[in-house]
Coordinates of C-alpha atoms (C1' of nucleotides) in Angstrom, one line a residue:
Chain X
X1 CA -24.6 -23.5 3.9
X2 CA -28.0 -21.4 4.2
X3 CA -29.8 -22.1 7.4
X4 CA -32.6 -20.3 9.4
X5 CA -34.1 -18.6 6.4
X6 CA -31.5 -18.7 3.1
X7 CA -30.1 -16.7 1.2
X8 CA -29.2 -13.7 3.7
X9 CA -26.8 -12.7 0.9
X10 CA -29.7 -12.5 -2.0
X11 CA -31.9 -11.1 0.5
X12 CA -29.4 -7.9 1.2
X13 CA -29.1 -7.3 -2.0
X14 CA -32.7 -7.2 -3.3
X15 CA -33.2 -5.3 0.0
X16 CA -30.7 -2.7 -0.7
X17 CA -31.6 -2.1 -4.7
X18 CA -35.1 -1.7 -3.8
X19 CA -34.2 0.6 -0.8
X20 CA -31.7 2.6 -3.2
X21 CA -34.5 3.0 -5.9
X22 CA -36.8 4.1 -3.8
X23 CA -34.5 6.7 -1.2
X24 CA -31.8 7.4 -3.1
X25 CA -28.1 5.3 -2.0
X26 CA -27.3 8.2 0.9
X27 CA -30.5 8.4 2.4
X28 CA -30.7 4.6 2.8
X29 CA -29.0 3.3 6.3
X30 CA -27.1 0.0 6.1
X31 CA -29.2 -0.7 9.0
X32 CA -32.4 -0.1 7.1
X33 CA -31.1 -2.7 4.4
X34 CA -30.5 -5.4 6.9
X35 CA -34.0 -4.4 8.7
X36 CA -36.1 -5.1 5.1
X37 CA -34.0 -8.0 4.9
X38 CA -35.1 -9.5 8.0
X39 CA -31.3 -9.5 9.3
X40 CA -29.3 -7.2 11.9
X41 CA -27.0 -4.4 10.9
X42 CA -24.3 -6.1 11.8
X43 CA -24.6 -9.6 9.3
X44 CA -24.8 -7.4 7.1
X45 CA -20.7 -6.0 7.8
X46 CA -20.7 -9.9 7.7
X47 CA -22.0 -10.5 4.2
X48 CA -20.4 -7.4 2.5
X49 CA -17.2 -5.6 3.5
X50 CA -19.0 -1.8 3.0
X51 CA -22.1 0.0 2.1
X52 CA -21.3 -0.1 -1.6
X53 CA -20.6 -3.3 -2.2
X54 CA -23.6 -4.6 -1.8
X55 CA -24.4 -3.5 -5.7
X56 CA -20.6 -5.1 -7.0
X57 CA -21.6 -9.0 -6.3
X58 CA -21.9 -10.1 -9.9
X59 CA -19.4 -7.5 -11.1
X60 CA -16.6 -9.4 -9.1
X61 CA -17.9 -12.8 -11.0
X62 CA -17.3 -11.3 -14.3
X63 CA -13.0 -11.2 -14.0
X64 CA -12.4 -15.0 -14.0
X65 CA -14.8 -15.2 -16.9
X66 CA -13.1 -12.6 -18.7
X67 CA -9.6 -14.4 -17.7
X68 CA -10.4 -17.6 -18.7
X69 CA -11.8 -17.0 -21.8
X70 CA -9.1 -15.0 -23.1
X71 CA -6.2 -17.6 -21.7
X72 CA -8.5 -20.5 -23.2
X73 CA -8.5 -18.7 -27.0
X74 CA -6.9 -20.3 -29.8
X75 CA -3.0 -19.8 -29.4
X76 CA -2.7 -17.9 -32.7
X77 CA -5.6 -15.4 -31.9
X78 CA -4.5 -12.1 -31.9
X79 CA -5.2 -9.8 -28.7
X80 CA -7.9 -8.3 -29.8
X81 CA -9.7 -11.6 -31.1
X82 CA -8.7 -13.0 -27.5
X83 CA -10.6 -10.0 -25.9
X84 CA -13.3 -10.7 -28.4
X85 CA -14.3 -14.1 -27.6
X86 CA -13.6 -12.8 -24.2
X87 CA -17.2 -10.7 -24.3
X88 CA -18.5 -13.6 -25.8
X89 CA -17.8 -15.9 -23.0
X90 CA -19.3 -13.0 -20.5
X91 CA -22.4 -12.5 -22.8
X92 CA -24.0 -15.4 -20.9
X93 CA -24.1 -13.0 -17.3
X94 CA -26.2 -10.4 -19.3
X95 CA -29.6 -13.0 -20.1
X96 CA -32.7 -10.3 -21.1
X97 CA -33.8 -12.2 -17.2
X98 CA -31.4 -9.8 -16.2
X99 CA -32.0 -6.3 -17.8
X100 CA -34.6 -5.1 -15.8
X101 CA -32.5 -5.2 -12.7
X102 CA -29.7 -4.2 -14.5
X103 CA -31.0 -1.0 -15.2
X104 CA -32.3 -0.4 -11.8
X105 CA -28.8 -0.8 -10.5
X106 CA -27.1 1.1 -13.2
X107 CA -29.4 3.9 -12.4
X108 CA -28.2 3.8 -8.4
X109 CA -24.3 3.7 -9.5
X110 CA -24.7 6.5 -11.9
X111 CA -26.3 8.5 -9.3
X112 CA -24.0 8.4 -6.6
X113 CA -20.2 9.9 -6.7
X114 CA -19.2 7.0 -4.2
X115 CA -20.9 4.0 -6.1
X116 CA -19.2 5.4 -9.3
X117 CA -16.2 5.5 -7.4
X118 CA -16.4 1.8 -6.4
X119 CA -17.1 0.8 -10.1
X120 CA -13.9 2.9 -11.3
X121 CA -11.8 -0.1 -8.7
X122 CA -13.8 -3.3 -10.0
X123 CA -13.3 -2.2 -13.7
X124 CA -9.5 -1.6 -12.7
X125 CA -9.6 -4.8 -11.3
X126 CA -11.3 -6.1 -14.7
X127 CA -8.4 -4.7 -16.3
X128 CA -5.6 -5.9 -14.5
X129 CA -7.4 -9.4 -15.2
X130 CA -7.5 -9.4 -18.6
X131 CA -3.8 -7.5 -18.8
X132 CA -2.8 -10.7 -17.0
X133 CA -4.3 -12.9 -19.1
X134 CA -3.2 -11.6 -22.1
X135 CA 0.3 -11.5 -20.5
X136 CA 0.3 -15.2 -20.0
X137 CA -0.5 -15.5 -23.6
X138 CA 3.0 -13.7 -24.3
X139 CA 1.6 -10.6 -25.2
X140 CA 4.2 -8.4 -23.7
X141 CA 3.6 -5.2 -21.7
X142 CA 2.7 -2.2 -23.3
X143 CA 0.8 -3.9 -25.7
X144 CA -1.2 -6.4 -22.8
X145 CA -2.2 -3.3 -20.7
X146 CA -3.4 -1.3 -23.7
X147 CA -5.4 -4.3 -25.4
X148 CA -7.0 -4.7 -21.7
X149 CA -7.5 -1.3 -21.4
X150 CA -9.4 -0.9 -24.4
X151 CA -11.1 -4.4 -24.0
X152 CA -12.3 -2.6 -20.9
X153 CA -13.0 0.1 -22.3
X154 CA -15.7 -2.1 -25.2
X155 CA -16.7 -3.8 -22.3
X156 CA -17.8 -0.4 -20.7
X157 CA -19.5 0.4 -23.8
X158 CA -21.4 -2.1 -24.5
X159 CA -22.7 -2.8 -21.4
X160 CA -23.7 1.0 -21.2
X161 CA -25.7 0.4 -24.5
X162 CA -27.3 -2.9 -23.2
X163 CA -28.7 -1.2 -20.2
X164 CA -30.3 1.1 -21.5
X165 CA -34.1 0.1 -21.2
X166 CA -35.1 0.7 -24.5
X167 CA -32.2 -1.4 -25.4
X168 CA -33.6 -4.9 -27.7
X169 CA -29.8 -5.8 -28.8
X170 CA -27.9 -8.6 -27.2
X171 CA -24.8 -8.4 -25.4
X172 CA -22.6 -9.8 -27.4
X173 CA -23.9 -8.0 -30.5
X174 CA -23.1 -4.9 -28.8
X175 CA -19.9 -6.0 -28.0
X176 CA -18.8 -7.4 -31.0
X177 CA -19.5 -3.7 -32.4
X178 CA -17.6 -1.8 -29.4
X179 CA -14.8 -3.6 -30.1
X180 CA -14.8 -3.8 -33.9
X181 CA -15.3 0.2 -33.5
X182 CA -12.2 0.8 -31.1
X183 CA -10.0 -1.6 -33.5
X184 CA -10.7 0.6 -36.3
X185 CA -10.5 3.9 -34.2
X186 CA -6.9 2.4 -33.2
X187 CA -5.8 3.5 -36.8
X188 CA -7.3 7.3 -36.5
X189 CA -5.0 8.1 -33.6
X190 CA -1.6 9.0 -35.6
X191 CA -3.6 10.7 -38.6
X192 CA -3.9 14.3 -38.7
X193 CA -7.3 15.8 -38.5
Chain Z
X1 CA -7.5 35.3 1.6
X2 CA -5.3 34.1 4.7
X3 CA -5.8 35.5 7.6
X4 CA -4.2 34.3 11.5
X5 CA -1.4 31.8 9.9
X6 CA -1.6 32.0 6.5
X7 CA -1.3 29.1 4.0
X8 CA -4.1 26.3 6.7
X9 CA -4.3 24.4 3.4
X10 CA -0.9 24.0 2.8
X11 CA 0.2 23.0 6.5
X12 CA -2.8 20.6 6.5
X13 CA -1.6 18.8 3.3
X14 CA 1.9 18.4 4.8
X15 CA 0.8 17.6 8.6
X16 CA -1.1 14.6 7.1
X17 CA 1.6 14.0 4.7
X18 CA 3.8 13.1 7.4
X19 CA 1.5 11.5 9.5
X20 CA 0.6 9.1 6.9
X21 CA 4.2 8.3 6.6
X22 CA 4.9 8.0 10.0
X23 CA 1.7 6.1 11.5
X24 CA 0.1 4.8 7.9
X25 CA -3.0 6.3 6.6
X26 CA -5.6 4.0 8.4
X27 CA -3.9 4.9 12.0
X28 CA -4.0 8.3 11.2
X29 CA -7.4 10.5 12.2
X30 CA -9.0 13.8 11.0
X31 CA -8.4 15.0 14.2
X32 CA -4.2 14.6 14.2
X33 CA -3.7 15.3 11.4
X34 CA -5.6 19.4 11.9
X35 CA -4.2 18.9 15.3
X36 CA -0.2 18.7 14.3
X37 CA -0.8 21.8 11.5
X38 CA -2.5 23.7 14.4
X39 CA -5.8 23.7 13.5
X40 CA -9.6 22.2 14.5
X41 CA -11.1 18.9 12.9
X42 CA -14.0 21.3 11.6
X43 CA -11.0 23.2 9.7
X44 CA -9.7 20.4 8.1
X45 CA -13.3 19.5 6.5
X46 CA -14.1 22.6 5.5
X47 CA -10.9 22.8 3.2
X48 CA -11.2 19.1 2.5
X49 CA -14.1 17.2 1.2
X50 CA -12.9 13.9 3.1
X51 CA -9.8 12.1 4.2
X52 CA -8.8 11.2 1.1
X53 CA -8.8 14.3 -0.4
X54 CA -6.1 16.4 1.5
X55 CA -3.7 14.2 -0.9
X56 CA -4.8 15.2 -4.1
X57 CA -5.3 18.5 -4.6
X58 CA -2.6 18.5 -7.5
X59 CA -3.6 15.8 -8.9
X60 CA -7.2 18.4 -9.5
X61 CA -5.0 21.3 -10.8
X62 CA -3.7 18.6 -14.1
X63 CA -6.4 18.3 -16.0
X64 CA -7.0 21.7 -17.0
X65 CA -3.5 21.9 -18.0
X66 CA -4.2 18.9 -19.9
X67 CA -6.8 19.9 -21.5
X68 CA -5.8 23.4 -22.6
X69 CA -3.0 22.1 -24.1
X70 CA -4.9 19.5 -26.0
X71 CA -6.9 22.6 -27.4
X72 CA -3.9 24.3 -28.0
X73 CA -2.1 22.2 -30.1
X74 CA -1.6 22.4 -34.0
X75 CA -4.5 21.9 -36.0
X76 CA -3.3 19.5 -38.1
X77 CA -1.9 17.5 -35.4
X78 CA -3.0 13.6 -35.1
X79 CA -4.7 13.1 -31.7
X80 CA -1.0 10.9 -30.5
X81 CA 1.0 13.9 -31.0
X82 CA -1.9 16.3 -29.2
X83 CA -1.1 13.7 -26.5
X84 CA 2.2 14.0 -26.9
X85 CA 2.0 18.0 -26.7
X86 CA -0.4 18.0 -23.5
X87 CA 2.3 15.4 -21.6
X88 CA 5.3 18.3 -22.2
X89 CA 3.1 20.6 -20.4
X90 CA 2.5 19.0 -17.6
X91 CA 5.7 18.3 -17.3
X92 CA 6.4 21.3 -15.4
X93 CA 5.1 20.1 -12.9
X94 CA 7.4 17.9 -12.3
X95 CA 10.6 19.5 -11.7
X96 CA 13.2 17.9 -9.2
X97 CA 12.0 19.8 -6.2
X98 CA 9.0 18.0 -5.9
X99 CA 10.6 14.6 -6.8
X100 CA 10.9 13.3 -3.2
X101 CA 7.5 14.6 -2.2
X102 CA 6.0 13.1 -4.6
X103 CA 7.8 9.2 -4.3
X104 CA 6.4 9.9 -0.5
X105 CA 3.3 10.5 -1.5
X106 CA 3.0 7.5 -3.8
X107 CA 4.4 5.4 -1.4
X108 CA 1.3 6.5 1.0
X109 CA -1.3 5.9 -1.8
X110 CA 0.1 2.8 -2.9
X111 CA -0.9 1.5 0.6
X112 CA -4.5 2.2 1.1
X113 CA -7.2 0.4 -0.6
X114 CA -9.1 3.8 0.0
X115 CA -6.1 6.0 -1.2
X116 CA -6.4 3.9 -4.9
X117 CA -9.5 4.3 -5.4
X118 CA -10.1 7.9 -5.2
X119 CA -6.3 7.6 -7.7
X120 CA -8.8 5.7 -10.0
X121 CA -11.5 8.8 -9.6
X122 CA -8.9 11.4 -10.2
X123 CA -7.4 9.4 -13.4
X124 CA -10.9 8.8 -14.8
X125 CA -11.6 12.7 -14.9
X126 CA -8.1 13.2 -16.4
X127 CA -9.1 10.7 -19.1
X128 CA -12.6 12.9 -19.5
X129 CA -11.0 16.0 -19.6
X130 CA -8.7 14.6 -22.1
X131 CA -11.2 13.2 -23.7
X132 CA -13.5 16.4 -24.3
X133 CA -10.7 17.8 -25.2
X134 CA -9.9 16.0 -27.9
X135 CA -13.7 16.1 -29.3
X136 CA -13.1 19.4 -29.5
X137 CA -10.5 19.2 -32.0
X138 CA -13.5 17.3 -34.1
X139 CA -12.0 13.5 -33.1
X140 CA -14.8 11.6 -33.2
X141 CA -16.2 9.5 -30.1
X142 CA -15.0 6.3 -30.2
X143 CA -11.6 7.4 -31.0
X144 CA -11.4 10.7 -28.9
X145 CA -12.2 7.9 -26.1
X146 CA -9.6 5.6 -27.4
X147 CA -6.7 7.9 -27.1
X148 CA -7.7 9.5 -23.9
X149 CA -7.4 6.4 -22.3
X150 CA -4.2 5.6 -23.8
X151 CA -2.7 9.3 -23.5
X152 CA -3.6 8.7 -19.0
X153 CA -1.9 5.4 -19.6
X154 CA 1.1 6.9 -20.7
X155 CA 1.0 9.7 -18.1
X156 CA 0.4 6.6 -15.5
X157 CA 3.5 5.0 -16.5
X158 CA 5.4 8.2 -17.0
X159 CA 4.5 9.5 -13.4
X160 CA 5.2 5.8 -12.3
X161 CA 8.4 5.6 -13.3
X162 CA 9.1 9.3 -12.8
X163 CA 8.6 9.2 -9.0
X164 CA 10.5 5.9 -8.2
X165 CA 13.3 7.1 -5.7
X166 CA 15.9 6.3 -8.0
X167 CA 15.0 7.3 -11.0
X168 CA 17.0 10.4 -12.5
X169 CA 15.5 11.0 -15.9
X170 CA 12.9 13.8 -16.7
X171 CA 9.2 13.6 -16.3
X172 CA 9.1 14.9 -20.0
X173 CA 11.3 12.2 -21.7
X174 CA 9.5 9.5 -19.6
X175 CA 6.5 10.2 -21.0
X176 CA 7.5 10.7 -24.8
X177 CA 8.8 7.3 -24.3
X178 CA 5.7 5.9 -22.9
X179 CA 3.3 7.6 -25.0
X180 CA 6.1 6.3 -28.0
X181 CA 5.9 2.7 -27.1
X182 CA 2.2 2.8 -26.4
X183 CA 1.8 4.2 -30.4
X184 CA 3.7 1.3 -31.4
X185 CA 1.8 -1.2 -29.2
X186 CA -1.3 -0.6 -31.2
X187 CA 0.1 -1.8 -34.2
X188 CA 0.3 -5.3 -32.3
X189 CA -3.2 -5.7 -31.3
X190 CA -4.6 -7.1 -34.4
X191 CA -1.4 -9.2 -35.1
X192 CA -1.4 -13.3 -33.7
X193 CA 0.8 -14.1 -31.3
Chain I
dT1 C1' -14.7 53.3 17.4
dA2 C1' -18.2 50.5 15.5
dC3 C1' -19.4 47.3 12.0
dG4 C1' -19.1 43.7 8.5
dT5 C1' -16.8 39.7 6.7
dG6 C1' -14.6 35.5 6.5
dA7 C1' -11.9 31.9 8.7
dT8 C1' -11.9 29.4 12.7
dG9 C1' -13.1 26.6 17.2
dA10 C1' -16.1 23.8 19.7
dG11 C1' -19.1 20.4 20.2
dA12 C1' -23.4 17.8 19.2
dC13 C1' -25.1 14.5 16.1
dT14 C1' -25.6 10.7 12.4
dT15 C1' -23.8 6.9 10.1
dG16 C1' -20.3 3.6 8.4
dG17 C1' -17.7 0.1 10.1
dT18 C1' -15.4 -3.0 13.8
dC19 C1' -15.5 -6.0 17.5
dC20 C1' -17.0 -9.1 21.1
dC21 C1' -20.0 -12.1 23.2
dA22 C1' -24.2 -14.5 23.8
dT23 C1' -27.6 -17.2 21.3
dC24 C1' -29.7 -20.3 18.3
dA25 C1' -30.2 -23.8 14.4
dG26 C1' -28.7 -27.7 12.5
dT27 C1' -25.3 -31.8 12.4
dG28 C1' -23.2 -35.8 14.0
dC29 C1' -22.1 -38.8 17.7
dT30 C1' -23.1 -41.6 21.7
Chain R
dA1 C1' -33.1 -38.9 23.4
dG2 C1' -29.1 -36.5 24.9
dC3 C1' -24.7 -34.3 24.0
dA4 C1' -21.1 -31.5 22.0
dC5 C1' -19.7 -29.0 17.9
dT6 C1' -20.1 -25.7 14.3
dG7 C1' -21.5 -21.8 11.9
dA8 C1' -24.7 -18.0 11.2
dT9 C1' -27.0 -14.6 13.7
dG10 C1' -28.4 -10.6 17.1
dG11 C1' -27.3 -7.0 20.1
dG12 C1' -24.8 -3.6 21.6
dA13 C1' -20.5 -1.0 22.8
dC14 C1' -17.3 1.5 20.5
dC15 C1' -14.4 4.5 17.2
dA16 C1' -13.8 7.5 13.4
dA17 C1' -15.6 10.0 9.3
dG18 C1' -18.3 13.5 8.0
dT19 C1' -22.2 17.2 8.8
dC20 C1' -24.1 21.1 11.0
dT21 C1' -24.8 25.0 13.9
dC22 C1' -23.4 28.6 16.6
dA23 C1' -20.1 31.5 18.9
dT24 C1' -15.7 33.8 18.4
dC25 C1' -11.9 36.1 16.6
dA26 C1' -8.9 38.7 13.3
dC27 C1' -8.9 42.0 10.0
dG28 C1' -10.5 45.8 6.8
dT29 C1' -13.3 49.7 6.5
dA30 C1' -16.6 53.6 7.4

DNA sequence: TACGTGATGAGACTTGGTCCCATCAGTGCT
DNA sequence: AGCACTGATGGGACCAAGTCTCATCACGTA
């Protein structure tokens, strides 16, 4: 509804990024976020349910992407092309508008045990999605949770390799790879070394 | 080295144990819980990094058990069956003495937000250790990745299933079934529904 | 007996997080 | 304009997690 000055919620978390850049995610006070953000400490308890996640917004809009796209593929895809056209779909959140800031904030999470912590539950959360998409597919049990799992686990990947400043490749390139590399990989795993 | 009432640790884990189940995890402080095992809130902290914590220090002791057994299988044996190998020595374990503990304990992590999360930590450095493990065998990345992440799926399900109240099979023949079904599930992913 | 060591107790302190209540901006209605 | 209503905010009290420091106590040893 945005009133007085908009955007509290953008404000906090440009606020807190550039607070976590610059003093490290402990050493930054929730109160200290709110301060550079104009707001009180406690609107910003209002606008995010704890310290950490503050950095998840966009990470939270990425499951009913992935869910939808992998219920809306072609009813003879298999799983894996399903999860495929799945990174596709989510290729659109990761614009090169967005890698700068997505390295800053990979940067914070990798440096802190708790924000790591946090990203282990959304990427659960991602998984569970796309398990339950792929289940409504019929793709039954074992088989939905491991094709999420190692969907996840592309989707990990790639967006590791994205970024990664140096990084000129596009998402969905380095998706498409991930996952062609873990379907292949799938075969290794009952040969003998 | 125990000195004054040996074994602080121990008590501690079972005092909050038991308060968790009586009063739920949330309702339950620092404080009470060093309190009923006799002891100061300092104590508690200094045996425990935080709250969490004081329910999962077997969860820590796994993964080197994991991962020696990984090293120590069979040269010649596909990653799946190094897997397979790693899951019969854990198994121990997971004898019938600790069965009712450990449904107790579930039942308290199940119910916490908090409690899952640091689950999700603990499995993601089962997966690494497996993992590394693996690479040291000379599997290569994407696949020693791969079938770590399937090998803690299968312990998931295993240790799922395992500590359910009723269940009266063996931790060790849960997971060969598991870890089985899982090896055939792969075989699906590239297959239209 | 005196000393050193390691585990503990006690309590101050910071911060994350909750809660309540007053306040203020904008909307719509009269 | 004047009014009530709604929703976002500020402020501050409050609790619990977690840190830190210092004194103390039990035990082994010289």
């Amino acid at each position: 509804m945005a009133r007085w000055e908009p955007n509290a919620r953008e404000r906090l978390e440009r606020a807190a990024l550039d607070l976590f850049v610059e003093r490290g995610y402990e050493s930054t006070t929730a109160a200290e976020i709110a301060e550079r953000a104009g707001l009180a400490k406690s609107t910003f308890f209002r606008h995010f349910a704890d310290k950490r996640e503050v950095l998840f917004g966009s990470q939270d809009r990425l499951n009913g992407v992935f869910a939808e796209a992998i219920t809306g593929a072609p009813g003879t895809a298999a799983p894996i092309e399903a999860l495929g056209a799945a990174l596709e779909a989510v290729a659109t959140f990761f614009g090169r508008e967005r890698h700068a800031w997505a390295h800053r904030r990979r940067a914070v999470v990798e440096s802190s045990a708790d924000l790591r912590e946090r990203e282990l539950l959304k990427l659960a959360a991602l998984t569970a999605a796309m398990a339950g998409a792929l289940r409504g597919r019929g793709v039954p049990d074992p088989a939905a949770s491991l094709a999420a799992e190692l969907g996840c686990l592309a989707f990990r990947n790639a967006y590791a390799r994205w970024a990664e400043p140096a990084n000129e490749r596009e998402f969905a390139d380095l998706a498409r790879q991930e996952l062609a590399d873990l379907a292949a990989a799938t075969a290794t795993l009952t040969t003998g070394a």
